[in-house]
CSV table of C-alpha atoms in Angstrom, one decimal:
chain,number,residue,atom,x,y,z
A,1,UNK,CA,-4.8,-44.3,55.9
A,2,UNK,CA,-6.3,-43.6,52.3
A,3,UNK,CA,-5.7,-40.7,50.2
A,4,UNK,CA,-6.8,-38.7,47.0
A,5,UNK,CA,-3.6,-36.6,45.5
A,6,UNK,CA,-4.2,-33.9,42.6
A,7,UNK,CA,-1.1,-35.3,40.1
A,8,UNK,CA,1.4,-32.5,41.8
A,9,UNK,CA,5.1,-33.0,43.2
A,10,UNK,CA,4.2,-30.7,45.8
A,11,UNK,CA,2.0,-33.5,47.1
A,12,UNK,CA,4.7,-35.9,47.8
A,13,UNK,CA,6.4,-34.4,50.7
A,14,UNK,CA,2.3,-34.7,52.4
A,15,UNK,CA,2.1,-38.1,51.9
A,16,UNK,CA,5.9,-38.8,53.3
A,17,UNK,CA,5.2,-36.7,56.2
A,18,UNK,CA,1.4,-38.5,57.1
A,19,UNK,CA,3.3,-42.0,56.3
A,20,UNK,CA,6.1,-40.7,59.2
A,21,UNK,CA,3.6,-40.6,61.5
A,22,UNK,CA,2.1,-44.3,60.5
A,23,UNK,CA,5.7,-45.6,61.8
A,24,UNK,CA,6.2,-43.9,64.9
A,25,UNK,CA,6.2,-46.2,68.0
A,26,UNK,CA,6.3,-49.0,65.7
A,27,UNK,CA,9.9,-50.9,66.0
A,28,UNK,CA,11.5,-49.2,63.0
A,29,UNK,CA,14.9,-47.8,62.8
A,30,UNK,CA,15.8,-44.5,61.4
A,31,UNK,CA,17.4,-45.7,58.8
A,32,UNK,CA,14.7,-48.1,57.2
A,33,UNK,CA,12.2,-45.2,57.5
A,34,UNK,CA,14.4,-43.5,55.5
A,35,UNK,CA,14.4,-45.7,52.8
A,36,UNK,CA,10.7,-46.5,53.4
A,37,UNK,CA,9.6,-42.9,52.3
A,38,UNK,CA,12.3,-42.8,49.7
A,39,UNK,CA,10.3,-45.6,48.2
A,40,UNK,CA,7.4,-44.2,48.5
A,41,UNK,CA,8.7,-40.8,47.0
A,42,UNK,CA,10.0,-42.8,43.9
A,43,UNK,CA,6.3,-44.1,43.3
A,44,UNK,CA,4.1,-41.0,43.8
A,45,UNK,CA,6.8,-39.7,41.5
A,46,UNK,CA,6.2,-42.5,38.9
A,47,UNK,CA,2.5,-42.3,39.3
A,48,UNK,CA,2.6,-38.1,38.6
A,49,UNK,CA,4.9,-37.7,35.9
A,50,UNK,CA,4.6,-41.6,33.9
A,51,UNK,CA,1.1,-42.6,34.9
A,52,UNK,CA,-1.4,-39.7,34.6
A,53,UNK,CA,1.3,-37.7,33.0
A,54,UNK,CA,1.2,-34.6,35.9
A,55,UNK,CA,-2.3,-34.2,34.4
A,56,UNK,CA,-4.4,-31.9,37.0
A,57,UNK,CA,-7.7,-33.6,36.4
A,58,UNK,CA,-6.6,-37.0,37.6
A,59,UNK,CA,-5.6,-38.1,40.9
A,60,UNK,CA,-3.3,-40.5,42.9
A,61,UNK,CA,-4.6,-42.9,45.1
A,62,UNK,CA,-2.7,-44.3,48.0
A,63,UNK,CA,-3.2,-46.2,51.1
A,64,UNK,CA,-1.0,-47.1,54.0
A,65,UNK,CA,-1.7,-49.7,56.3
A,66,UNK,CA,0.4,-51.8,58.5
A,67,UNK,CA,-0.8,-55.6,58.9
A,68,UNK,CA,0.8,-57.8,61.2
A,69,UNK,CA,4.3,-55.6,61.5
A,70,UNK,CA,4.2,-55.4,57.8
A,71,UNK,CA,3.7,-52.2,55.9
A,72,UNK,CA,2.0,-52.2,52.5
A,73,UNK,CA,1.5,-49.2,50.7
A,74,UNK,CA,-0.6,-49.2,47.4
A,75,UNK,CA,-0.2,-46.1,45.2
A,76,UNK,CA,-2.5,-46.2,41.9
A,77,UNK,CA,-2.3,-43.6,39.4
A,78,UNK,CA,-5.6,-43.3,36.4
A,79,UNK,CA,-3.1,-42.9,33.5
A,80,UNK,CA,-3.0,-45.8,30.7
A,81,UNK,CA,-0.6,-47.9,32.4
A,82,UNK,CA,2.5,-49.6,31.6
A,83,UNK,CA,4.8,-53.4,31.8
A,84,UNK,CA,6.9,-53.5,34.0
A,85,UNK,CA,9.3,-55.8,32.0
A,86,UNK,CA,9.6,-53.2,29.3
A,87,UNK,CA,11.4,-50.6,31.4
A,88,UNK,CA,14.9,-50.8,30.8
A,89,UNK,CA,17.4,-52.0,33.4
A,90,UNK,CA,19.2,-48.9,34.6
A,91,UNK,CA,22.1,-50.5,35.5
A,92,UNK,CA,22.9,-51.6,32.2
A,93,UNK,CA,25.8,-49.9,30.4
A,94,UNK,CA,23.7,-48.1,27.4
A,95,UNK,CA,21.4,-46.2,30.5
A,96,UNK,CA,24.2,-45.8,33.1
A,97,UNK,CA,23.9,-41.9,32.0
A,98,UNK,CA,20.2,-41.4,31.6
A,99,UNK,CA,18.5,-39.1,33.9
A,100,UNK,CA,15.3,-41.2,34.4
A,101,UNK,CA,14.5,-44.8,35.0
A,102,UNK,CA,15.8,-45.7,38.2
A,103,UNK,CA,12.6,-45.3,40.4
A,104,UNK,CA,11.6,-49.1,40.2
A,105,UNK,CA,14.9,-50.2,41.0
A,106,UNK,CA,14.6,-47.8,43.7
A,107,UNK,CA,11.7,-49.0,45.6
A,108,UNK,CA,12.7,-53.0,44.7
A,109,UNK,CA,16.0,-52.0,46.5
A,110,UNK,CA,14.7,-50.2,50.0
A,111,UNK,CA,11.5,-52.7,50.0
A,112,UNK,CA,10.8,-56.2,51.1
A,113,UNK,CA,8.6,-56.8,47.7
A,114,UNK,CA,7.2,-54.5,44.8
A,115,UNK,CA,4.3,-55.1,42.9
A,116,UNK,CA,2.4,-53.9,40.4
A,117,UNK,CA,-0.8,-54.7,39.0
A,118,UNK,CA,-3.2,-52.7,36.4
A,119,UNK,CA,-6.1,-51.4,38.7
A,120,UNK,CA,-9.9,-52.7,38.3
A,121,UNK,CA,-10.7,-49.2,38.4
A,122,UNK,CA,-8.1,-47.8,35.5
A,123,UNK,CA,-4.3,-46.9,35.5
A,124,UNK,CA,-1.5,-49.0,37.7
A,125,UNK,CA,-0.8,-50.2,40.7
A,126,UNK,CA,2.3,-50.3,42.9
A,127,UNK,CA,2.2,-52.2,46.0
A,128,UNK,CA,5.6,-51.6,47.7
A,129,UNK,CA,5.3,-54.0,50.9
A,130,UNK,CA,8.2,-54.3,54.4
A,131,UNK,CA,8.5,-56.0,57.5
A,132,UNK,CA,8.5,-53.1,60.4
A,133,UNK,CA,10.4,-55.2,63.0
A,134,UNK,CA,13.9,-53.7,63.6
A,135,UNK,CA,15.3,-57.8,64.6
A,136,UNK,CA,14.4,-58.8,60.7
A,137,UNK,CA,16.1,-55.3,59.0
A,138,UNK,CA,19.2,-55.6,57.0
A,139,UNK,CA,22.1,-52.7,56.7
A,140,UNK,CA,22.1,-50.3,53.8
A,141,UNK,CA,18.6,-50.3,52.6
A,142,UNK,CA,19.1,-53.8,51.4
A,143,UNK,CA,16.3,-56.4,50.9
């Protein structure tokens, strides 16, 4: 499943909803689809506001596909991009009480692996991947 968002919050809730209906049937519990479109929340909401900057003119590319039991979803944005190992760790004392930064910690905690890679085409890539099959899920979102 591929998509083209305009860089709007109101978009988000689409994507969740058409990424519901990738899972259903498949051997997922409740509980891990939670936390599977929590994840993906946490990145369309990175690529909006961070990546093109909730700039109308430029989009949000996704696509959802599941590959062998496995899901992978790859959200790009077209904004200037960003690494990954300069965003600060919100668990640390100094940014306990910030009201921002945890999205990345976010998706590393509710997926199997998170990627991300500066697009051929412009901007970032995330690719937030996780095994579907209920016999291989752990309790609480955990990895």
């Amino acid at each position: 499943m591929r998509l083209s968002l305009s860089s709007r919050f109101e978009n988000i809730e689409m994507a969740q909803h058409l990424c519901g209906k990738l899972l259903e049937g498949r051997d997922v519990s409740e509980e891990t689809k939670h936390w599977i479109l929590m994840a993906l929340r946490e990145g369309l909401a990175n690529a909006i506001k961070h990546g093109n900057g909730q700039n109308l003119s430029k989009r949000v590319h996704v696509e959802m596909r599941v590959v062998e039991e496995t899901l992978e979803i790859r959200i790009r944005d077209e904004g200037p991009g960003f690494d990954p190992r300069n965003v600060g760790d919100p668990l640390a004392p100094e940014n306990r009480l910030k009201t921002s930064g945890r999205g990345i910690f976010y998706m590393k905690t509710f997926m199997d692996d998170v990627r991300f890679e500066r697009a051929a085409a412009g901007g970032m890539e995330i690719v937030l991947t996780k095994k579907l099959n209920a016999s291989s899920e752990r309790e609480g979102g955990e990895r």
